[in-house]
Amino acid sequence: MIEDKNQERTPLSHLGEFALIEHLTKNFRIKHTSTLKGVGDDAAVLDFKNKKVVLTTDLLVESVHFDLSYMPLKHLGYKAVIVNLSDVYAMNATPTQITVSIAVSNRFPLEALEDLYAGIETATNIYNVDLIGGDTTSSNTGLLISVTAIGEVEEGKEVYRDGAKPNDLLVVSGDLGGAYMGLQVLEREKEVYKVNPSSQPDLEPYTYIVERQLKPEARKDIVKLLNDLDVKPTSMIDISDGLSSEIIHLCKQSGVGCDLYEEKIPLDPAVISVCEEFNIDSTTVALNGGEDYELLFTISQEDFPKIKANPNFTVIGFMKEAESGMHLVTRSESKIPLKAQGWKNFNV
Ligand code: ADP
Ligand code: MG
């Protein structure tokens, strides 16, 4: 499939651990004054002065979270960083540093790790973060990659999941369901390839959704925009597991209920058409799909005029008293309780 045809294969054993770390990290430049010491000592040293520090970590495991038969390593490196930065933005914070830890088997040549780190480097440049350390070890099975992201936020600007109030508006950035449908297309093409290895997949009609799956972005722009508009969300979360389960997190932690309007859920036309092709309900995909990395947040009604003309935002519902429960209001105006189906990883 999207295989790397690069023929050069330098075994990792030719370098040894220290030369490997040095080789992979030598291009990274420190960008933040808060990074006093990055890669190269026993620990990094940071100085955030009067800022609050946020920290988040994620572990990605081959064949659980990614499939290298259609995930190019460069994209994997990029995505592993993005999923963490998204969590930092969801706190209304700005990411500043990352660490990257990998466990690799010797089936990976040096060139494969160079690709992985090229993706990591691209993400650090686009999102303006410093690579300040990590760990490197061997694995007897698949590839593991763990990224930790550190960010800063001015005191009082941090946004938690637990601040939503009844009557607050529920708002989402971007559109939903694309990453999940991109995955469905890639899985389908993988099955076709298994049966007929000479087949050439035509992914061109699916560019948008395949990119949503393979090369997601974190909504740095939304955090800036909200700040520029002088809107501080009352609660916020990033959408990694599907709209439904994220809404439930906000509601449960805030002690509120919610009405979500099916007709308001933002869907890209490409998602609608591929849902028709796969005969899947697009609302179900938006509710349970996951990996969109959009931001879901609540704002008080008085902030509505500040966001209402902005195409980046869609008001999809409003919060209620906890006793009202959490519901999807369908197009036919019936009410269905929201369920947290969550993401696929624990369905194995
Ligand atoms: P230690 O033995 O003290 O754990 P290492 O030899 O593992 O030290 O790491 C040396 C330096 O290289 C440290 O700064 C560490 O954070 C960094 N480092 C190790 N592995 C990676 C990696 N995969 N990516 C980025 N930095 C790394
Ligand atoms: Mg180490």
GROMACS .gro file of C-alpha atoms and ligand atoms in nm:
model
  376
    1MET     CA    1   0.000   0.000   0.000
    2ILE     CA    2   0.153   0.334   0.095
    3GLU     CA    3   0.481   0.152   0.139
    4ASP     CA    4   0.815   0.321   0.176
    5LYS     CA    5   1.012   0.211  -0.129
    6ASN     CA    6   1.333   0.341   0.025
    7GLN     CA    7   1.575   0.052  -0.029
    8GLU     CA    8   1.844   0.162   0.215
    9ARG     CA    9   1.838  -0.041   0.534
   10THR     CA   10   2.097   0.036   0.798
   11PRO     CA   11   2.058  -0.206   1.091
   12LEU     CA   12   2.019  -0.026   1.425
   13SER     CA   13   2.298  -0.244   1.564
   14HIS     CA   14   2.545  -0.048   1.346
   15LEU     CA   15   2.497   0.257   1.568
   16GLY     CA   16   2.432   0.151   1.924
   17GLU     CA   17   2.192   0.335   2.155
   18PHE     CA   18   2.385   0.655   2.216
   19ALA     CA   19   2.480   0.717   1.854
   20LEU     CA   20   2.119   0.643   1.758
   21ILE     CA   21   1.978   0.903   2.000
   22GLU     CA   22   2.236   1.156   1.886
   23HIS     CA   23   2.158   1.082   1.520
   24LEU     CA   24   1.781   1.112   1.563
   25THR     CA   25   1.784   1.428   1.772
   26LYS     CA   26   2.067   1.629   1.615
   27ASN     CA   27   1.842   1.840   1.389
   28PHE     CA   28   1.614   1.961   1.665
   29ARG     CA   29   1.664   2.319   1.778
   30ILE     CA   30   1.549   2.467   2.109
   31LYS     CA   31   1.288   2.741   2.056
   32HIS     CA   32   1.170   2.838   2.404
   33THR     CA   33   1.347   3.033   2.676
   34SER     CA   34   1.163   2.807   2.922
   35THR     CA   35   1.386   2.520   2.803
   36LEU     CA   36   1.708   2.564   2.999
   37LYS     CA   37   1.839   2.217   2.912
   38GLY     CA   38   1.698   1.981   2.650
   39VAL     CA   39   1.830   1.648   2.521
   40GLY     CA   40   2.170   1.535   2.641
   41ASP     CA   41   2.182   1.533   3.019
   42ASP     CA   42   2.027   1.304   3.279
   43ALA     CA   43   1.718   1.523   3.281
   44ALA     CA   44   1.586   1.831   3.107
   45VAL     CA   45   1.563   2.157   3.302
   46LEU     CA   46   1.270   2.395   3.251
   47ASP     CA   47   1.181   2.737   3.389
   48PHE     CA   48   0.821   2.856   3.361
   49LYS     CA   49   0.859   3.166   3.578
   50ASN     CA   50   0.506   3.267   3.684
   51LYS     CA   51   0.315   3.044   3.439
   52LYS     CA   52   0.117   2.736   3.535
   53VAL     CA   53   0.246   2.413   3.383
   54VAL     CA   54   0.029   2.143   3.224
   55LEU     CA   55   0.155   1.797   3.141
   56THR     CA   56   0.000   1.509   2.951
   57THR     CA   57   0.118   1.179   2.809
   58ASP     CA   58  -0.002   0.917   2.562
   59LEU     CA   59   0.122   0.574   2.468
   60LEU     CA   60   0.068   0.440   2.115
   61VAL     CA   61   0.107   0.069   2.051
   62GLU     CA   62   0.147  -0.093   1.711
   63SER     CA   63  -0.158  -0.290   1.593
   64VAL     CA   64  -0.364  -0.142   1.879
   65HIS     CA   65  -0.344   0.229   1.792
   66PHE     CA   66  -0.183   0.220   1.450
   67ASP     CA   67  -0.124  -0.015   1.161
   68LEU     CA   68   0.203   0.032   0.976
   69SER     CA   69   0.064  -0.128   0.661
   70TYR     CA   70  -0.110   0.202   0.584
   71MET     CA   71   0.039   0.442   0.836
   72PRO     CA   72   0.366   0.583   0.700
   73LEU     CA   73   0.616   0.625   0.986
   74LYS     CA   74   0.651   0.993   0.913
   75HIS     CA   75   0.279   1.040   0.969
   76LEU     CA   76   0.293   0.826   1.281
   77GLY     CA   77   0.560   1.050   1.430
   78TYR     CA   78   0.354   1.356   1.347
   79LYS     CA   79   0.032   1.210   1.485
   80ALA     CA   80   0.194   1.085   1.807
   81VAL     CA   81   0.291   1.446   1.881
   82ILE     CA   82  -0.043   1.593   1.770
   83VAL     CA   83  -0.257   1.374   1.995
   84ASN     CA   84  -0.066   1.507   2.296
   85LEU     CA   85  -0.066   1.870   2.187
   86SER     CA   86  -0.442   1.842   2.143
   87ASP     CA   87  -0.470   1.754   2.513
   88VAL     CA   88  -0.263   2.059   2.605
   89TYR     CA   89  -0.484   2.289   2.393
   90ALA     CA   90  -0.790   2.133   2.559
   91MET     CA   91  -0.666   2.289   2.885
   92ASN     CA   92  -0.658   2.627   2.705
   93ALA     CA   93  -0.279   2.607   2.738
   94THR     CA   94   0.010   2.641   2.490
   95PRO     CA   95   0.240   2.342   2.442
   96THR     CA   96   0.610   2.423   2.481
   97GLN     CA   97   0.805   2.096   2.518
   98ILE     CA   98   0.772   1.727   2.439
   99THR     CA   99   0.955   1.409   2.525
  100VAL     CA  100   0.946   1.108   2.295
  101SER     CA  101   1.009   0.752   2.409
  102ILE     CA  102   1.028   0.461   2.170
  103ALA     CA  103   1.059   0.086   2.192
  104VAL     CA  104   1.170  -0.066   1.861
  105SER     CA  105   1.242  -0.414   1.734
  106ASN     CA  106   1.539  -0.478   1.508
  107ARG     CA  107   1.305  -0.526   1.214
  108PHE     CA  108   1.320  -0.146   1.188
  109PRO     CA  109   1.624  -0.011   1.007
  110LEU     CA  110   1.770   0.329   1.090
  111GLU     CA  111   1.593   0.479   0.787
  112ALA     CA  112   1.253   0.389   0.938
  113LEU     CA  113   1.336   0.575   1.259
  114GLU     CA  114   1.461   0.868   1.053
  115ASP     CA  115   1.115   0.883   0.894
  116LEU     CA  116   0.947   0.866   1.234
  117TYR     CA  117   1.164   1.150   1.363
  118ALA     CA  118   1.111   1.354   1.046
  119GLY     CA  119   0.739   1.354   1.130
  120ILE     CA  120   0.812   1.442   1.492
  121GLU     CA  121   1.038   1.725   1.379
  122THR     CA  122   0.775   1.865   1.142
  123ALA     CA  123   0.522   1.871   1.426
  124THR     CA  124   0.766   2.044   1.662
  125ASN     CA  125   0.827   2.313   1.401
  126ILE     CA  126   0.463   2.370   1.307
  127TYR     CA  127   0.347   2.373   1.669
  128ASN     CA  128   0.653   2.548   1.808
  129VAL     CA  129   0.757   2.298   2.073
  130ASP     CA  130   1.100   2.179   2.190
  131LEU     CA  131   1.200   1.812   2.195
  132ILE     CA  132   1.370   1.791   2.535
  133GLY     CA  133   1.426   1.421   2.591
  134GLY     CA  134   1.290   1.072   2.587
  135ASP     CA  135   1.400   0.716   2.617
  136THR     CA  136   1.503   0.454   2.365
  137THR     CA  137   1.476   0.083   2.418
  138SER     CA  138   1.421  -0.238   2.226
  139SER     CA  139   1.099  -0.428   2.183
  140ASN     CA  140   1.054  -0.795   2.097
  141THR     CA  141   0.717  -0.730   1.943
  142GLY     CA  142   0.581  -0.418   1.780
  143LEU     CA  143   0.671  -0.053   1.789
  144LEU     CA  144   0.571   0.154   2.091
  145ILE     CA  145   0.584   0.528   2.099
  146SER     CA  146   0.506   0.742   2.400
  147VAL     CA  147   0.498   1.120   2.386
  148THR     CA  148   0.470   1.352   2.684
  149ALA     CA  149   0.375   1.713   2.621
  150ILE     CA  150   0.433   2.003   2.856
  151GLY     CA  151   0.258   2.336   2.818
  152GLU     CA  152   0.210   2.668   2.989
  153VAL     CA  153  -0.092   2.875   3.072
  154GLU     CA  154  -0.138   3.204   3.247
  155GLU     CA  155  -0.281   3.162   3.593
  156GLY     CA  156  -0.661   3.176   3.580
  157LYS     CA  157  -0.683   3.093   3.208
  158GLU     CA  158  -0.672   2.716   3.244
  159VAL     CA  159  -0.997   2.541   3.150
  160TYR     CA  160  -1.106   2.213   3.306
  161ARG     CA  161  -1.374   1.961   3.219
  162ASP     CA  162  -1.576   2.044   3.527
  163GLY     CA  163  -1.688   2.405   3.482
  164ALA     CA  164  -2.000   2.374   3.263
  165LYS     CA  165  -2.322   2.527   3.402
  166PRO     CA  166  -2.686   2.472   3.307
  167ASN     CA  167  -2.780   2.692   3.007
  168ASP     CA  168  -2.422   2.711   2.882
  169LEU     CA  169  -2.394   2.654   2.508
  170LEU     CA  170  -2.216   2.342   2.383
  171VAL     CA  171  -1.978   2.429   2.098
  172VAL     CA  172  -1.751   2.225   1.874
  173SER     CA  173  -1.472   2.330   1.637
  174GLY     CA  174  -1.439   2.199   1.281
  175ASP     CA  175  -1.631   1.893   1.167
  176LEU     CA  176  -1.663   1.538   1.296
  177GLY     CA  177  -1.644   1.179   1.179
  178GLY     CA  178  -1.375   1.226   0.912
  179ALA     CA  179  -1.095   1.039   1.090
  180TYR     CA  180  -1.316   0.738   1.154
  181MET     CA  181  -1.438   0.717   0.795
  182GLY     CA  182  -1.079   0.763   0.674
  183LEU     CA  183  -0.990   0.458   0.881
  184GLN     CA  184  -1.277   0.260   0.726
  185VAL     CA  185  -1.149   0.341   0.377
  186LEU     CA  186  -0.791   0.244   0.469
  187GLU     CA  187  -0.908  -0.082   0.628
  188ARG     CA  188  -1.112  -0.164   0.320
  189GLU     CA  189  -0.817  -0.100   0.088
  190LYS     CA  190  -0.597  -0.316   0.312
  191GLU     CA  191  -0.838  -0.609   0.269
  192VAL     CA  192  -0.843  -0.556  -0.107
  193TYR     CA  193  -0.463  -0.551  -0.109
  194LYS     CA  194  -0.446  -0.879   0.088
  195VAL     CA  195  -0.654  -1.054  -0.176
  196ASN     CA  196  -0.483  -0.888  -0.469
  197PRO     CA  197  -0.140  -0.741  -0.390
  198SER     CA  198  -0.106  -0.594  -0.739
  199SER     CA  199  -0.412  -0.373  -0.694
  200GLN     CA  200  -0.348   0.000  -0.676
  201PRO     CA  201  -0.579   0.173  -0.430
  202ASP     CA  202  -0.735   0.493  -0.556
  203LEU     CA  203  -0.758   0.706  -0.244
  204GLU     CA  204  -0.795   1.032  -0.435
  205PRO     CA  205  -1.172   1.067  -0.378
  206TYR     CA  206  -1.108   1.016  -0.005
  207THR     CA  207  -0.825   1.266   0.041
  208TYR     CA  208  -0.994   1.471   0.312
  209ILE     CA  209  -1.098   1.183   0.537
  210VAL     CA  210  -0.779   0.982   0.486
  211GLU     CA  211  -0.581   1.291   0.588
  212ARG     CA  212  -0.802   1.334   0.892
  213GLN     CA  213  -0.697   0.982   0.994
  214LEU     CA  214  -0.330   0.984   0.893
  215LYS     CA  215  -0.237   1.348   0.945
  216PRO     CA  216  -0.462   1.504   1.208
  217GLU     CA  217  -0.399   1.855   1.336
  218ALA     CA  218  -0.440   1.992   1.688
  219ARG     CA  219  -0.657   2.306   1.716
  220LYS     CA  220  -0.391   2.555   1.814
  221ASP     CA  221  -0.583   2.814   1.610
  222ILE     CA  222  -0.899   2.768   1.818
  223VAL     CA  223  -0.724   2.838   2.147
  224LYS     CA  224  -0.577   3.155   1.997
  225LEU     CA  225  -0.909   3.255   1.845
  226LEU     CA  226  -1.098   3.212   2.171
  227ASN     CA  227  -0.835   3.419   2.345
  228ASP     CA  228  -0.855   3.690   2.075
  229LEU     CA  229  -1.235   3.694   2.105
  230ASP     CA  230  -1.201   3.720   2.481
  231VAL     CA  231  -1.401   3.402   2.537
  232LYS     CA  232  -1.297   3.173   2.819
  233PRO     CA  233  -1.484   2.843   2.788
  234THR     CA  234  -1.646   2.724   3.107
  235SER     CA  235  -1.530   2.370   3.030
  236MET     CA  236  -1.334   2.207   2.748
  237ILE     CA  237  -1.215   1.866   2.622
  238ASP     CA  238  -1.061   1.744   2.298
  239ILE     CA  239  -1.248   1.490   2.088
  240SER     CA  240  -1.036   1.177   2.081
  241ASP     CA  241  -1.300   0.915   2.162
  242GLY     CA  242  -1.609   1.044   1.982
  243LEU     CA  243  -1.848   1.329   2.055
  244SER     CA  244  -2.080   1.123   2.270
  245SER     CA  245  -1.826   1.008   2.526
  246GLU     CA  246  -1.663   1.355   2.542
  247ILE     CA  247  -1.999   1.519   2.612
  248ILE     CA  248  -2.060   1.266   2.887
  249HIS     CA  249  -1.720   1.352   3.040
  250LEU     CA  250  -1.806   1.723   3.046
  251CYS     CA  251  -2.153   1.657   3.188
  252LYS     CA  252  -2.046   1.411   3.457
  253GLN     CA  253  -1.750   1.618   3.573
  254SER     CA  254  -1.953   1.941   3.571
  255GLY     CA  255  -2.262   1.786   3.729
  256VAL     CA  256  -2.494   1.897   3.446
  257GLY     CA  257  -2.712   1.742   3.178
  258CYS     CA  258  -2.724   1.824   2.808
  259ASP     CA  259  -2.937   1.835   2.494
  260LEU     CA  260  -2.736   1.772   2.177
  261TYR     CA  261  -2.911   1.849   1.848
  262GLU     CA  262  -2.850   1.594   1.574
  263GLU     CA  263  -2.919   1.844   1.297
  264LYS     CA  264  -2.646   2.075   1.430
  265ILE     CA  265  -2.360   1.823   1.429
  266PRO     CA  266  -2.107   1.955   1.175
  267LEU     CA  267  -2.022   1.703   0.902
  268ASP     CA  268  -1.805   1.755   0.597
  269PRO     CA  269  -1.976   1.663   0.267
  270ALA     CA  270  -1.698   1.407   0.211
  271VAL     CA  271  -1.799   1.234   0.536
  272ILE     CA  272  -2.167   1.231   0.439
  273SER     CA  273  -2.096   1.078   0.099
  274VAL     CA  274  -1.860   0.809   0.228
  275CYS     CA  275  -2.111   0.721   0.502
  276GLU     CA  276  -2.366   0.665   0.225
  277GLU     CA  277  -2.116   0.451   0.037
  278PHE     CA  278  -2.049   0.238   0.347
  279ASN     CA  279  -2.414   0.244   0.447
  280ILE     CA  280  -2.331   0.382   0.794
  281ASP     CA  281  -2.533   0.649   0.972
  282SER     CA  282  -2.327   0.970   0.978
  283THR     CA  283  -2.463   1.075   1.319
  284THR     CA  284  -2.344   0.745   1.469
  285VAL     CA  285  -2.003   0.806   1.314
  286ALA     CA  286  -1.980   1.157   1.460
  287LEU     CA  287  -2.099   1.036   1.801
  288ASN     CA  288  -1.877   0.731   1.832
  289GLY     CA  289  -1.604   0.762   1.570
  290GLY     CA  290  -1.323   0.941   1.750
  291GLU     CA  291  -0.977   1.071   1.660
  292ASP     CA  292  -1.108   1.398   1.520
  293TYR     CA  293  -0.900   1.606   1.766
  294GLU     CA  294  -1.147   1.891   1.750
  295LEU     CA  295  -1.219   2.092   2.064
  296LEU     CA  296  -1.553   2.058   2.243
  297PHE     CA  297  -1.633   2.329   2.494
  298THR     CA  298  -1.907   2.515   2.673
  299ILE     CA  299  -1.952   2.890   2.692
  300SER     CA  300  -2.189   3.105   2.888
  301GLN     CA  301  -2.477   3.247   2.680
  302GLU     CA  302  -2.348   3.601   2.714
  303ASP     CA  303  -2.042   3.504   2.507
  304PHE     CA  304  -2.257   3.376   2.219
  305PRO     CA  305  -2.243   3.702   2.014
  306LYS     CA  306  -1.862   3.679   2.013
  307ILE     CA  307  -1.855   3.338   1.842
  308LYS     CA  308  -2.176   3.326   1.643
  309ALA     CA  309  -2.052   3.458   1.309
  310ASN     CA  310  -1.741   3.243   1.314
  311PRO     CA  311  -1.733   2.946   1.072
  312ASN     CA  312  -1.485   2.763   1.299
  313PHE     CA  313  -1.751   2.711   1.562
  314THR     CA  314  -2.081   2.527   1.568
  315VAL     CA  315  -2.323   2.546   1.858
  316ILE     CA  316  -2.455   2.189   1.884
  317GLY     CA  317  -2.657   2.199   2.204
  318PHE     CA  318  -2.687   2.336   2.553
  319MET     CA  319  -2.630   2.222   2.907
  320LYS     CA  320  -2.916   2.151   3.147
  321GLU     CA  321  -2.969   2.055   3.507
  322ALA     CA  322  -2.820   1.714   3.584
  323GLU     CA  323  -3.167   1.568   3.651
  324SER     CA  324  -3.266   1.624   3.286
  325GLY     CA  325  -3.004   1.372   3.173
  326MET     CA  326  -2.791   1.372   2.859
  327HIS     CA  327  -2.979   1.338   2.531
  328LEU     CA  328  -2.950   1.346   2.157
  329VAL     CA  329  -3.245   1.536   2.009
  330THR     CA  330  -3.293   1.370   1.672
  331ARG     CA  331  -3.408   1.534   1.346
  332SER     CA  332  -3.753   1.390   1.413
  333GLU     CA  333  -3.741   1.555   1.758
  334SER     CA  334  -3.729   1.239   1.961
  335LYS     CA  335  -3.486   1.220   2.252
  336ILE     CA  336  -3.232   0.941   2.283
  337PRO     CA  337  -3.003   0.905   2.588
  338LEU     CA  338  -2.636   0.960   2.497
  339LYS     CA  339  -2.419   0.653   2.539
  340ALA     CA  340  -2.042   0.639   2.570
  341GLN     CA  341  -1.952   0.382   2.315
  342GLY     CA  342  -1.597   0.511   2.312
  343TRP     CA  343  -1.317   0.418   2.086
  344LYS     CA  344  -1.232   0.073   1.954
  345ASN     CA  345  -0.919  -0.006   2.153
  346PHE     CA  346  -1.093  -0.182   2.435
  347ASN     CA  347  -1.334  -0.376   2.217
  348VAL     CA  348  -1.063  -0.635   2.153
  349ADP     P1  349   1.961   0.773   3.069
  349ADP     O1  350   2.048   0.654   3.058
  349ADP     O2  351   1.998   0.870   3.176
  349ADP     O3  352   1.814   0.738   3.065
  349ADP     P2  353   1.966   0.811   2.789
  349ADP     O4  354   2.094   0.764   2.733
  349ADP     O5  355   1.847   0.725   2.776
  349ADP     O6  356   1.989   0.856   2.937
  349ADP     O7  357   1.930   0.951   2.723
  349ADP     C1  358   2.029   1.049   2.699
  349ADP     C2  359   1.959   1.174   2.655
  349ADP     O8  360   1.889   1.151   2.534
  349ADP     C3  361   1.855   1.223   2.755
  349ADP     O9  362   1.853   1.364   2.746
  349ADP     C4  363   1.727   1.166   2.702
  349ADP    O10  364   1.617   1.241   2.743
  349ADP     C5  365   1.751   1.174   2.552
  349ADP     N1  366   1.677   1.071   2.475
  349ADP     C6  367   1.685   0.937   2.490
  349ADP     N2  368   1.607   0.873   2.400
  349ADP     C7  369   1.546   0.969   2.327
  349ADP     C8  370   1.452   0.969   2.221
  349ADP     N3  371   1.401   0.856   2.169
  349ADP     N4  372   1.412   1.087   2.169
  349ADP     C9  373   1.460   1.202   2.222
  349ADP     N5  374   1.549   1.211   2.320
  349ADP    C10  375   1.593   1.095   2.374
  350MG      MG  376   1.724   0.635   2.909
   0.00000   0.00000   0.00000
